[in-house]
Coordinates of C-alpha atoms in Angstrom, one line a residue:
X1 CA 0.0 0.0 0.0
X2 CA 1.3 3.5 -0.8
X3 CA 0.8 4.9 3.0
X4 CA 3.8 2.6 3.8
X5 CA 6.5 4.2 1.9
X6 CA 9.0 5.0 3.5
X7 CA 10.8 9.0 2.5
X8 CA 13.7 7.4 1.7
X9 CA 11.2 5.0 -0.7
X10 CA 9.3 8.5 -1.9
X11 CA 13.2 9.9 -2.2
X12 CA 13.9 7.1 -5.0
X13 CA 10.9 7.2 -7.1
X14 CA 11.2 11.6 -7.3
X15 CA 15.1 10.6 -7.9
X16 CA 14.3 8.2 -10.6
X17 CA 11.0 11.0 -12.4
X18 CA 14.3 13.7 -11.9
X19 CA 16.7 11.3 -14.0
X20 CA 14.3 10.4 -16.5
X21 CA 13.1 14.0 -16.6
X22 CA 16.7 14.9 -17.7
X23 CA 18.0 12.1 -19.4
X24 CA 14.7 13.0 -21.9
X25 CA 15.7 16.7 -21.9
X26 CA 13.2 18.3 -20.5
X27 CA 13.6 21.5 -18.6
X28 CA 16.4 22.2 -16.5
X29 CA 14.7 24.2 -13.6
X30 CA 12.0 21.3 -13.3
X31 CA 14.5 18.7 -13.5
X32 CA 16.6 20.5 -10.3
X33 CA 13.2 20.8 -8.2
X34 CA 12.5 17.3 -8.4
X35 CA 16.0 16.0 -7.5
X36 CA 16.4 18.4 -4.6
X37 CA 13.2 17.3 -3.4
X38 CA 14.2 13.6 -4.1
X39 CA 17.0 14.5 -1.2
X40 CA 15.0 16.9 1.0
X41 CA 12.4 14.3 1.9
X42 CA 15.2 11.6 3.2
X43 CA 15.7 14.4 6.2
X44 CA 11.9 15.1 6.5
X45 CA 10.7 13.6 9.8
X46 CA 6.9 12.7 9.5
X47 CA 6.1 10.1 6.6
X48 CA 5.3 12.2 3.6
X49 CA 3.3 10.1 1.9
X50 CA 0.7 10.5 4.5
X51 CA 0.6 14.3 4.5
X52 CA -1.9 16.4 3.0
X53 CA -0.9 18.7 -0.3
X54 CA -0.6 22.1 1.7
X55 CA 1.3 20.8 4.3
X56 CA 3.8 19.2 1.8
X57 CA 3.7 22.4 0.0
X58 CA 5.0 24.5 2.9
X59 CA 7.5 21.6 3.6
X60 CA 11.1 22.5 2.6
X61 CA 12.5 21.9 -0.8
X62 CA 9.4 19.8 -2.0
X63 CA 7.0 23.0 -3.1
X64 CA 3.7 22.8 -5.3
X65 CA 4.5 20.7 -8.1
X66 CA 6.6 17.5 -6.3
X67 CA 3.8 18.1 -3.5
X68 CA 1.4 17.4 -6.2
X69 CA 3.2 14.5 -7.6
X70 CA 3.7 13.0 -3.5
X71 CA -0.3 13.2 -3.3
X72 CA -0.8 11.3 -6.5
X73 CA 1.6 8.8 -5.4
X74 CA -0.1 8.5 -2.3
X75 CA -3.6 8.6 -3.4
X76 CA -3.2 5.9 -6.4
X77 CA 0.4 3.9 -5.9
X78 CA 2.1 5.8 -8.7
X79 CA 2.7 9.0 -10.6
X80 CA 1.1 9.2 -14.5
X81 CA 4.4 11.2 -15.5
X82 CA 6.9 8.9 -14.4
X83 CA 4.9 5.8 -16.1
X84 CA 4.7 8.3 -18.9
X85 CA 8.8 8.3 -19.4
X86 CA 9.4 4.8 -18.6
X87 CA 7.1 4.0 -21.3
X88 CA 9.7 6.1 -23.6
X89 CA 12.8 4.3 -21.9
X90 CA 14.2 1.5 -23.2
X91 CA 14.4 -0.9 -19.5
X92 CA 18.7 -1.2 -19.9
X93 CA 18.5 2.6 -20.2
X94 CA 16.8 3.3 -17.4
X95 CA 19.0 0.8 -15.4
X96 CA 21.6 2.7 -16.4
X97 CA 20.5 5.5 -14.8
X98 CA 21.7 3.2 -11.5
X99 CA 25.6 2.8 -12.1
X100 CA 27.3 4.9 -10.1
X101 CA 29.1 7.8 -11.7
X102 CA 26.9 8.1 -14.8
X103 CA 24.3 10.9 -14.6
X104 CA 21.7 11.0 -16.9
X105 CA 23.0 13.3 -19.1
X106 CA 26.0 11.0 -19.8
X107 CA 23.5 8.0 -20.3
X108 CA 21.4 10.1 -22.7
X109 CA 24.9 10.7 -24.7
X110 CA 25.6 7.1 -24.5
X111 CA 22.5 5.9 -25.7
X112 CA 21.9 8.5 -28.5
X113 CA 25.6 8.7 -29.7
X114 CA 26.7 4.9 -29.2
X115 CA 23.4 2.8 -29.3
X116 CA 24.4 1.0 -26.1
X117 CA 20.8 0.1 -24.1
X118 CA 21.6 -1.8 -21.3
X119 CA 24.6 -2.0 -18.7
X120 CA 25.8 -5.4 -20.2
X121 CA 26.2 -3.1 -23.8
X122 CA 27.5 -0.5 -22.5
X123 CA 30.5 -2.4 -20.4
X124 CA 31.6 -4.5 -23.5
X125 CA 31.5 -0.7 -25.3
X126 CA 34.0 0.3 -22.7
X127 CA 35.9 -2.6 -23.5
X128 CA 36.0 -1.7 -26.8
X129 CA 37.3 1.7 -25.7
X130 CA 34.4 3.5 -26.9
X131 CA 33.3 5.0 -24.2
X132 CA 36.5 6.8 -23.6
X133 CA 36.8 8.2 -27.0
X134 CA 33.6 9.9 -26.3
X135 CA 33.2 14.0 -25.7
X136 CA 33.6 14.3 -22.0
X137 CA 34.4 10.9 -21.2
X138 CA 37.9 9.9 -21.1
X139 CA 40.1 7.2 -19.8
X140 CA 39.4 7.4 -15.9
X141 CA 35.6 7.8 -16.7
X142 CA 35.5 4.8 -18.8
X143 CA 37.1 2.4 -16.0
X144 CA 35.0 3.8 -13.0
X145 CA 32.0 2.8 -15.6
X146 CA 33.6 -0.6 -15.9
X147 CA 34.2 -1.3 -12.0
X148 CA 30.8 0.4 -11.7
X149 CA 28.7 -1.9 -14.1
X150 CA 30.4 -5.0 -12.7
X151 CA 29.9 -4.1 -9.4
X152 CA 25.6 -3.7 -10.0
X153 CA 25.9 -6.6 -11.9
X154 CA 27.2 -9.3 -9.3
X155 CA 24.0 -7.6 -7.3
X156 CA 22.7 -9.9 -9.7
X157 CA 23.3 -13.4 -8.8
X158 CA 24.7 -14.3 -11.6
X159 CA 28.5 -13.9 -12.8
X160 CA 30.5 -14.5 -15.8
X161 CA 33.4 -17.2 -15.7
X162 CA 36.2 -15.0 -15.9
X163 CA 34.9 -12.7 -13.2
X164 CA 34.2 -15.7 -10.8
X165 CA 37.6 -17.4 -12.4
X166 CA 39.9 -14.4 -11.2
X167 CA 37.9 -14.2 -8.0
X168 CA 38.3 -17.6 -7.2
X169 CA 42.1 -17.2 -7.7
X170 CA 42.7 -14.5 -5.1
X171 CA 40.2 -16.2 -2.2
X172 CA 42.7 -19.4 -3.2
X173 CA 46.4 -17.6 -2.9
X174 CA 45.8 -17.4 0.6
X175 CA 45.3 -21.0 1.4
X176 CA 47.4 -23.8 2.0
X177 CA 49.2 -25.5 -0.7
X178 CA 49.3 -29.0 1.0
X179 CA 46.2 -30.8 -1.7
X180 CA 43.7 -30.6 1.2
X181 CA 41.4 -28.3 -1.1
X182 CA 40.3 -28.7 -4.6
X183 CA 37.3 -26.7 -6.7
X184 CA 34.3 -28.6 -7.4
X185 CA 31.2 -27.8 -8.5
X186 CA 30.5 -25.5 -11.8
X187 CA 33.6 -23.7 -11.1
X188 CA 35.4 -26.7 -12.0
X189 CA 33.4 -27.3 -14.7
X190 CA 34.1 -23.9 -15.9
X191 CA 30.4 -23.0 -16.9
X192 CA 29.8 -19.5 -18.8
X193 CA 28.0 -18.6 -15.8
X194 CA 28.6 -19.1 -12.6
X195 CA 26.3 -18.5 -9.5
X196 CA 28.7 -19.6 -6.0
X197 CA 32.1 -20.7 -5.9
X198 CA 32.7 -24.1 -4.2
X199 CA 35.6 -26.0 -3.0
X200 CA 35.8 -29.8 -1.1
X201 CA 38.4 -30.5 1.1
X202 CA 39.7 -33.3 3.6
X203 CA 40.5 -30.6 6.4
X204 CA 39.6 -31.2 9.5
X205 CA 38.2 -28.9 11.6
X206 CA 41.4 -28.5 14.1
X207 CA 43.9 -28.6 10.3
X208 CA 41.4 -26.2 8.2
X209 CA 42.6 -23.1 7.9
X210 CA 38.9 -21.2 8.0
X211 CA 39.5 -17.6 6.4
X212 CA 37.7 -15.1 9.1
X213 CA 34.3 -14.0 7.5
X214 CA 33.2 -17.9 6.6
X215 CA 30.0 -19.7 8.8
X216 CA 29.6 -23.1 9.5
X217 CA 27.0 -24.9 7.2
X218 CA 25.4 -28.2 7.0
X219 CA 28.4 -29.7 4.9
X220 CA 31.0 -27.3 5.9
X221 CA 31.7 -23.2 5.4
X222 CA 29.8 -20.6 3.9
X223 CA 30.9 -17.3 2.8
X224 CA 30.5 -14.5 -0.2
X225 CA 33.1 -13.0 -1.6
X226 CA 34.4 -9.4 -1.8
X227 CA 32.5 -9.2 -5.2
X228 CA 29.3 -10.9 -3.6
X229 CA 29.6 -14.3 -4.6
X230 CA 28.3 -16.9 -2.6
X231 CA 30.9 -19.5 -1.1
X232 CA 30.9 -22.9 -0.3
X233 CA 33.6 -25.3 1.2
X234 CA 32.1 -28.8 1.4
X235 CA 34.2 -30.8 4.2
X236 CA 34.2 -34.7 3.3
X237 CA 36.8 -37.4 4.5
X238 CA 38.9 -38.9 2.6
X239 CA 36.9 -41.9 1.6
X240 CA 34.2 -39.5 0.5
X241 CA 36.1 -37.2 -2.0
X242 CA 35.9 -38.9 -4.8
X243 CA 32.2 -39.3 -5.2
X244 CA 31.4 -35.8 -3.7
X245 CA 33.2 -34.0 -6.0
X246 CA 32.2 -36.5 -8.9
X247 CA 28.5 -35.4 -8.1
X248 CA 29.1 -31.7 -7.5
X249 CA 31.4 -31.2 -10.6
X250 CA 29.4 -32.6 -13.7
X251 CA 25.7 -31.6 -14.7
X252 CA 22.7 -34.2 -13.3
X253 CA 22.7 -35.7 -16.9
X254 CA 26.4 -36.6 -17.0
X255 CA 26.6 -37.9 -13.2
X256 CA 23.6 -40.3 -14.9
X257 CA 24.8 -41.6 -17.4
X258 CA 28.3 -42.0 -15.9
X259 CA 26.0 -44.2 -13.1
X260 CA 24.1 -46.0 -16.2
X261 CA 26.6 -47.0 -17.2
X262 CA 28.4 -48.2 -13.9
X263 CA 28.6 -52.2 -13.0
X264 CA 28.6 -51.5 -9.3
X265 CA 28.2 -48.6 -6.8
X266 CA 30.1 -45.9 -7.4
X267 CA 33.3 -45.7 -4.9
X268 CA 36.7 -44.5 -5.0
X269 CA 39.0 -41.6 -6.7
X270 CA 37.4 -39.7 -9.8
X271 CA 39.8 -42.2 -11.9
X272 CA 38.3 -45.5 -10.8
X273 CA 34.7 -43.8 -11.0
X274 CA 34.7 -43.7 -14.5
X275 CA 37.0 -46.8 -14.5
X276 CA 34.2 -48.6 -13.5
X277 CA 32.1 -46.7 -16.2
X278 CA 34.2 -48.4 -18.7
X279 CA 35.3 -44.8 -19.3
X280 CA 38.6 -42.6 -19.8
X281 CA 39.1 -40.2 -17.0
X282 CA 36.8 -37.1 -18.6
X283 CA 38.2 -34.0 -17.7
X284 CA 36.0 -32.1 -15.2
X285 CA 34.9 -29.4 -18.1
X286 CA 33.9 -31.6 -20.6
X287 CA 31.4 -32.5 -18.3
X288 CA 28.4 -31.5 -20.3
X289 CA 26.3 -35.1 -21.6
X290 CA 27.2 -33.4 -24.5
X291 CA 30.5 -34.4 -26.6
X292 CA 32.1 -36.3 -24.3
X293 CA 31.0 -39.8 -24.8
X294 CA 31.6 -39.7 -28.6
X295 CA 35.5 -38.4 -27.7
X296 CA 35.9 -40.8 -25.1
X297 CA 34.9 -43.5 -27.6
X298 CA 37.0 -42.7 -30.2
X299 CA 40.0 -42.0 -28.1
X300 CA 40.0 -37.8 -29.4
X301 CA 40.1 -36.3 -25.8
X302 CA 44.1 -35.9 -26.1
X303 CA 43.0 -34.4 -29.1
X304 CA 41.0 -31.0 -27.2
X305 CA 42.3 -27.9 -28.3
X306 CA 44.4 -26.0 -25.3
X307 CA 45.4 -22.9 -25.6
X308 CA 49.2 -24.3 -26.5
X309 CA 48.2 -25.0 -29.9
X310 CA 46.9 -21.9 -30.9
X311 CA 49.8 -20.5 -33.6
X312 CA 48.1 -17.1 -34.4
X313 CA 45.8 -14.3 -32.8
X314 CA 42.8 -13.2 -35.2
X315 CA 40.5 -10.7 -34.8
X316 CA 41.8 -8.0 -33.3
X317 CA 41.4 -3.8 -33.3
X318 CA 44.1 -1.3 -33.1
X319 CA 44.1 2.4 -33.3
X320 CA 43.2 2.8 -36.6
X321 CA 39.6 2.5 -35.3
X322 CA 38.3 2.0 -31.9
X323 CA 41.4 0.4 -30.0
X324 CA 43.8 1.5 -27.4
X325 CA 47.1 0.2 -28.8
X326 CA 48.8 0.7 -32.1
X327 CA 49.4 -1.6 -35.0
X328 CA 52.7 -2.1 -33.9
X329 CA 52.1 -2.9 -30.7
X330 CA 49.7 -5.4 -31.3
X331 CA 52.1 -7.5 -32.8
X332 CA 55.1 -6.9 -30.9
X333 CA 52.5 -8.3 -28.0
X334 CA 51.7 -11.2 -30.3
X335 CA 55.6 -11.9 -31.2
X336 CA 56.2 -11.4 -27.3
X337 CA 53.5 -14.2 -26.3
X338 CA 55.1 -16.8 -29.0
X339 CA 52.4 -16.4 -31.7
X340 CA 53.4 -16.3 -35.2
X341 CA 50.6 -14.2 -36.8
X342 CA 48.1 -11.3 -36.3
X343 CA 45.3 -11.1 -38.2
X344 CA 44.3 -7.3 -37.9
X345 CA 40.5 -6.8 -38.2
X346 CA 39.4 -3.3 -37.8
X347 CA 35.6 -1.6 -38.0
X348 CA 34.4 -1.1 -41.2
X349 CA 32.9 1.8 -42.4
X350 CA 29.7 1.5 -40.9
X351 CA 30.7 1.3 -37.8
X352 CA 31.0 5.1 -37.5
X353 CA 30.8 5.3 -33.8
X354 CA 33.9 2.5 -33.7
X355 CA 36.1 4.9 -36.1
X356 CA 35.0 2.4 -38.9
X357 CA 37.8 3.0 -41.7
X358 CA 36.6 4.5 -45.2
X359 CA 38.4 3.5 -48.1
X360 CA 41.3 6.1 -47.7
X361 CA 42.2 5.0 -44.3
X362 CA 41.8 1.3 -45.5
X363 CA 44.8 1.9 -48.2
X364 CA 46.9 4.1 -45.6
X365 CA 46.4 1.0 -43.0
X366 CA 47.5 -2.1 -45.7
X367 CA 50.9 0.2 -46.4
X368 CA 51.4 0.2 -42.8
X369 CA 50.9 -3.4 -42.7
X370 CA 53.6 -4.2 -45.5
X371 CA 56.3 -1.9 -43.9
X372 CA 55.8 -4.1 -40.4
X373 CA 55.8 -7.1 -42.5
X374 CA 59.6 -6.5 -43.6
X375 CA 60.2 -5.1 -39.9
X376 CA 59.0 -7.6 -38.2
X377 CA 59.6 -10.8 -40.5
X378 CA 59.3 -14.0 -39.9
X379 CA 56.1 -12.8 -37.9
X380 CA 53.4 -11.8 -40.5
X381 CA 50.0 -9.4 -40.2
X382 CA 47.2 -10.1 -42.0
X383 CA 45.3 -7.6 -43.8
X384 CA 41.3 -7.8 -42.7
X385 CA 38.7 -6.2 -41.7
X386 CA 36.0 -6.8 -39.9
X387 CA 33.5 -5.9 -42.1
X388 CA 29.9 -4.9 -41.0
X389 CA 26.7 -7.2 -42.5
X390 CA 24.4 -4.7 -43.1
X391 CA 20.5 -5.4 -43.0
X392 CA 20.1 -7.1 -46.4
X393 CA 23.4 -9.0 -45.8
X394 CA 25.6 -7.2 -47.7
X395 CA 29.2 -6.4 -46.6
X396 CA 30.1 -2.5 -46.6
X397 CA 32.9 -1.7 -49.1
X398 CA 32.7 -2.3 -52.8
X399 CA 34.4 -5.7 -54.4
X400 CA 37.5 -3.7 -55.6
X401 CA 38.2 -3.1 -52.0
X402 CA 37.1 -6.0 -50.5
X403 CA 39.5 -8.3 -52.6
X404 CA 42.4 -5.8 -51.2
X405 CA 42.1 -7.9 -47.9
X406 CA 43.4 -11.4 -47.6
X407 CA 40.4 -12.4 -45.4
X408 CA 37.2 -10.7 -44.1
X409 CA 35.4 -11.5 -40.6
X410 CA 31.6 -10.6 -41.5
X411 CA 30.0 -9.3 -38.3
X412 CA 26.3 -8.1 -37.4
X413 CA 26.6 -4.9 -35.0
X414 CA 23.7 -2.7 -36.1
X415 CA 19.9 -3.8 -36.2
X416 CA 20.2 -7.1 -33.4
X417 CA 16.8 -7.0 -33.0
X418 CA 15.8 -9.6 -35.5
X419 CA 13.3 -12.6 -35.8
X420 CA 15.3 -16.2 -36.4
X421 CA 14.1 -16.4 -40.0
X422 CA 15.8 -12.5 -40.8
X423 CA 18.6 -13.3 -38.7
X424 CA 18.9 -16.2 -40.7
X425 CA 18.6 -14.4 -44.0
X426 CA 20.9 -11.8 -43.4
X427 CA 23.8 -14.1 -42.3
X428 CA 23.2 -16.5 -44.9
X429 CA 23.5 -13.5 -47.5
X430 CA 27.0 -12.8 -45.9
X431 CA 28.1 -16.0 -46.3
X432 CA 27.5 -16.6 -49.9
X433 CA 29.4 -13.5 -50.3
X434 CA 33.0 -15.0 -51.6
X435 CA 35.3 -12.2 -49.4
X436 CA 33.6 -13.5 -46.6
X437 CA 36.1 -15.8 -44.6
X438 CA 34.9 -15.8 -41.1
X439 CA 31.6 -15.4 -39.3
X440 CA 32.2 -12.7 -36.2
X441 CA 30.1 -13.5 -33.0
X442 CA 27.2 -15.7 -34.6
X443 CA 24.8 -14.4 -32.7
X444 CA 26.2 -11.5 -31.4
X445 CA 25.0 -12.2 -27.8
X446 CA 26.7 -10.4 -24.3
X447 CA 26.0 -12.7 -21.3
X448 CA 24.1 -12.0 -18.7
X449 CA 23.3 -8.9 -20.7
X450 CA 22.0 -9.5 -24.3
X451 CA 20.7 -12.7 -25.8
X452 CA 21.3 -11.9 -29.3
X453 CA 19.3 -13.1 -32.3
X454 CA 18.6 -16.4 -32.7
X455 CA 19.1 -17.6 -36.2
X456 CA 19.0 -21.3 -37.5
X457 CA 22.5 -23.0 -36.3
X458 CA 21.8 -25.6 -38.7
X459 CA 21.5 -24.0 -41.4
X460 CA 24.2 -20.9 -40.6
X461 CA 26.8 -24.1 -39.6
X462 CA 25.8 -26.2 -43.4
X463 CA 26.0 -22.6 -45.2
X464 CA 29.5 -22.0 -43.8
X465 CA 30.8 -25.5 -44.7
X466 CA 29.5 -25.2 -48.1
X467 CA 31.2 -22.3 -48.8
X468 CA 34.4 -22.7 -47.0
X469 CA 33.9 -19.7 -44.1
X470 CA 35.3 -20.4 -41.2
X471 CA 32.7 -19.6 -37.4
X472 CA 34.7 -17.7 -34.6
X473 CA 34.5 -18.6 -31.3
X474 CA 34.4 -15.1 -29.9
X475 CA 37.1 -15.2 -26.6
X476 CA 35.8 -12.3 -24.7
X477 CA 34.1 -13.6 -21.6
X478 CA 31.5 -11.5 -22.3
X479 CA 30.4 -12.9 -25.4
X480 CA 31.8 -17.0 -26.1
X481 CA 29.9 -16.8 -29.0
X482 CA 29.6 -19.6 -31.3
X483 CA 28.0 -21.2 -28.0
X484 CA 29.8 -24.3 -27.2
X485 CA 26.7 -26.3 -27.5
X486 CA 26.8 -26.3 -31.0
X487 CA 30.5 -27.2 -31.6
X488 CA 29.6 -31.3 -31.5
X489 CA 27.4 -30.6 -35.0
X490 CA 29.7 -28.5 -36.1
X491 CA 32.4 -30.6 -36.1
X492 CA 30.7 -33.6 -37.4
X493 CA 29.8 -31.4 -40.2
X494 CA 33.4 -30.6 -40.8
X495 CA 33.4 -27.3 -40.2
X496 CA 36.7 -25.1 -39.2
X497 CA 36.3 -22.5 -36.3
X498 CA 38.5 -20.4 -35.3
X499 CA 39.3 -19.2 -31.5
X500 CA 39.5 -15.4 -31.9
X501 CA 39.8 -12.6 -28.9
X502 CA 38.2 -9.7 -30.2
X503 CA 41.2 -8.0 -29.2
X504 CA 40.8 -4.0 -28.5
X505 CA 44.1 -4.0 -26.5
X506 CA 47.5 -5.8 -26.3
X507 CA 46.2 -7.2 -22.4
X508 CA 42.7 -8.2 -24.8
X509 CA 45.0 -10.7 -26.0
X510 CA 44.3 -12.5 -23.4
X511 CA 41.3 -13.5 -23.5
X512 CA 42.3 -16.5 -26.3
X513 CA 42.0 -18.2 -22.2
X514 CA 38.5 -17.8 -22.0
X515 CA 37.9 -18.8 -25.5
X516 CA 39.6 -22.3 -24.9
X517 CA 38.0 -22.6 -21.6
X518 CA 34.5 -22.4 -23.6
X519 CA 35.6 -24.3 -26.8
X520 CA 36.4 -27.0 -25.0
X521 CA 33.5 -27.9 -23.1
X522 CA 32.3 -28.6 -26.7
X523 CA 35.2 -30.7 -27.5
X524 CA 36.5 -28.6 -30.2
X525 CA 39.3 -30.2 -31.5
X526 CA 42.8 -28.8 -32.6
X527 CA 42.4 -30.2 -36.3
X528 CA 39.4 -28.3 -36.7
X529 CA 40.7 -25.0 -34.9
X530 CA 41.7 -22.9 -38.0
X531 CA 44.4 -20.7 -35.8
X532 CA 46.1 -24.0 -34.6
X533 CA 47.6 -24.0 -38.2
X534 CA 51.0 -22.5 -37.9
X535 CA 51.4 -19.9 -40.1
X536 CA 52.9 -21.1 -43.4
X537 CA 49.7 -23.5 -43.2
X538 CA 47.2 -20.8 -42.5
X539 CA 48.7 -18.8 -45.6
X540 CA 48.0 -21.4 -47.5
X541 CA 44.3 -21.7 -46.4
X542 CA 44.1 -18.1 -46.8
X543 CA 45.5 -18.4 -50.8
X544 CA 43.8 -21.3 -51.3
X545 CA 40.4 -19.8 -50.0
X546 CA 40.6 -17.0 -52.4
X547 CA 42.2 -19.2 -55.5
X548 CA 38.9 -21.0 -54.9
X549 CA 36.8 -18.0 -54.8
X550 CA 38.1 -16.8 -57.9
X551 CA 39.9 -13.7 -55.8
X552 CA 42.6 -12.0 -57.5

């Protein structure tokens, strides 16, 4: 009922009409009334909700109008103008509106000038270094935006890998290293998302070193971490390890089937578990009841790509359009982490608000590439570009320039909001287009943010073998998109994919880690991992591509 509101509650609904009120531009005297009232309430003594409209009135800092809007709220459980401008806001806009450091005038400048609608959006833009390139942004801005969105997104319960990875890592460089503790659970299994972090261990409670802050539980300790993740150490004995941490690592359908297929109880180390499965030992991410039984029965899981075997880092961004390091320092970082080539895939032209190259800067770009090439030899850089599939599935330069580029990486940006059979269309359309060698982010999803289109995998995988282009798996933790779930059908279809990082900086490099981590849960194997070819192999697949495609 409204007569319960607190003033702090009345405070955040005349703070969120004041945001919207700006952020929509509407006048700036109004906009000031109503957020000075949002804070005069908070130190109002009486419940305003429950006073009449002249006494609010004559109440400091709230005055006729907000008094008016107070009443309303009070009399009817909301306030016509504030439905009225959330019916105008996108909902990621006006959540926005909560980070930290971003008033609404800088939302209304991200939204109109970059597009971004949603928090998730918004911290992959600052990834890309968009943010900071624009008008009254900066460098410091940018990464106060990026500690603020992940910050009101672990509010959320839910946490990308890499985010729960490197939190897991600092909780664990302050325990023992004496074996009494392992991971378990889906942070073993490396899952895209993760919702706790969980350990076993043989500790006892005189020998376990219990970091201050943990509670005991029914099986052990409870904690969250400094980032708000829930915690869990399971305490077993000895004896018990083995099946514990069998059950908590794989999903209910694996531990099944693993149990189907079981003569006698299960018992033991994880080794002799799937011993007595008849099984190989299956690593704990492959733990899926996806591809693992088909690579366990044909002896392929020595055959898992790791990150080892990658020879070459494509897809990446440098200064030439919305990235932090030069070209040269891309590749010096490349040369410096033992790969052997760099393919370098800027914006198009399109991609305006990413400093998407026109043709002039496309020319200037390739004669920087061939002077580094001498420079830098052995190492090579490919010329790319990662060219934008417009609406009707067309790439964005003309064929004169798009044969300039030894490969293209065809990416939808613009326009996400698409039906399966136009998402489908459109990226079937830039497919059958001969410069296109790679598919960029299939579906163009950002966990826990955006879902993405959804076209048909089927058909997008069967196009792309048919005409010899290549699907990324996107690294950044943020996106992992091909999702791993459809690697199994494409490699029985014979399909190359390629591990790329999406690279806007030399420490974006990187992220090839996180890319592994997710490829491999599908069982994507190194003979079908397109930069595993060292690089007078991927030449070749690059000449021969366009020899094929009739590309001068």
């Amino acid at each position: 009922m409204p007569e319960t509101l607190s003033n702090k509650e009345v405070g955040k609904v005349l703070k969120l009409l004041a945001s919207l009120m700006e952020l929509h531009g509407e006048n700036d005297f109004r906009t000031r009334s109503y957020s000075n009232a949002a804070f005069q309430v908070g130190r109002v003594p009486e419940p305003v909700i429950s006073m009449d409209k002249t006494t609010l009135e004559n109440t400091k800092g709230i005055g006729k109008s907000v008094a008016g809007k107070i009443v309303e709220l009070a009399q009817s459980g909301r306030i016509q103008a504030l439905d009225d401008l959330l019916a105008q806001t996108p909902e990621g806009v006006a959540e926005m509106l909560q980070i930290k450091g971003l008033g609404a005038k800088k939302v209304a400048v991200i939204w109109q000038e970059l597009g971004v609608e949603t928090p998730g959006e918004l911290l992959y833009a600052c990834y890309e270094n968009r943010l900071a390139k624009l008008k009254g942004f900066g460098e410091k801005t940018q990464q106060s935006v990026i500690d603020a969105i992940e910050y009101f997104q672990s509010n959320r319960g839910k946490f990308h890998f890499a985010v729960a990875d490197i939190e897991a890592r600092a909780i664990e460089s302050g325990w023992p290293d004496d074996g009494s503790w392992e991971r378990t659970g889906i942070l073993r299994r490396e899952d895209l998302i993760v919702e706790q972090l969980e350990w076993i261990t043989t500790g006892t409670d005189d020998t376990l070193p219990v970091p201050e802050g943990w509670t005991p539980s029914a099986d052990g300790w409870a904690a969250v971490s400094p980032h708000g993740i829930p915690m869990r150490l399971i305490q077993v004995t000895p004896e018990e390890k083995g099946i514990v941490q069998f059950r908590t690592t794989g999903t209910p359908d694996h531990v099944a089937e693993v149990e189907k297929r079981s003569k006698a109880p299960l018992s033991g180390d994880e080794v002799s578990i799937y011993e007595g499965a008849g099984l190989p030992f299956i690593p704990p991410w492959l733990r899926e009841d996806l591809a693992e039984w088909d690579l366990a029965a044909g002896n392929k899981l020595d055959e898992i790509i790791c990150l080892e075997d990658l020879r070459g880092v494509v897809h990446n961004h440098s200064t030439w359009s919305d990235g932090r390091n030069t070209l040269r320092e891309m590749a010096e970082a490349c040369m410096k982490l033992g790969y052997e080539y760099l393919v370098i895939s800027d914006h198009s032209k399109t991609a305006v608000y990413a400093g998407g190259l026109e043709v002039e800067r496309v020319i200037q770009q390739h004669k920087e590439i061939e002077q580094l090439n001498v420079e830098l030899a052995p190492f090579r850089i490919f010329k790319s570009i990662e060219s934008d599939i417009l609406n009707d599935g067309s790439l964005d330069y003309p064929d004169d320039i798009l044969q300039q580029f030894d490969l293209v990486i065809a990416s939808v940006h613009q326009n996400l909001r698409m039906d399966p059979e136009k998402a489908t269309s459109r990226l079937m359309a830039a497919i059958e287009n001969k410069y296109t060698a790679i598919l960029g982010h299939m579906t163009g999803r950002l966990l826990l943010s955006r879902p993405g289109y959804q076209p048909d995998h089927k058909k997008i995988i069967d196009a792309c073998v048919a005409n010899g282009v290549a699907i990324e798996v996107n690294a950044n933790p943020y996106r992992l998109d091909m999702d791993y779930h459809w690697i199994p059908y494409a490699m029985e279809k014979g399909l190359l994919m390629c591990i790329n990082p999406d690279a806007h900086s030399v420490e974006g490099i990187a992220d090839m880690h996180w890319g592994v981590c997710a490829a491999r849960k599908g069982g994507l194997l190194r003979a079908q991992t397109l930069n595993a070819l060292p690089l007078e192999a991927f030449e070749k697949w690059v000449s021969d591509r366009r020899a094929a495609k009739g590309i001068d």
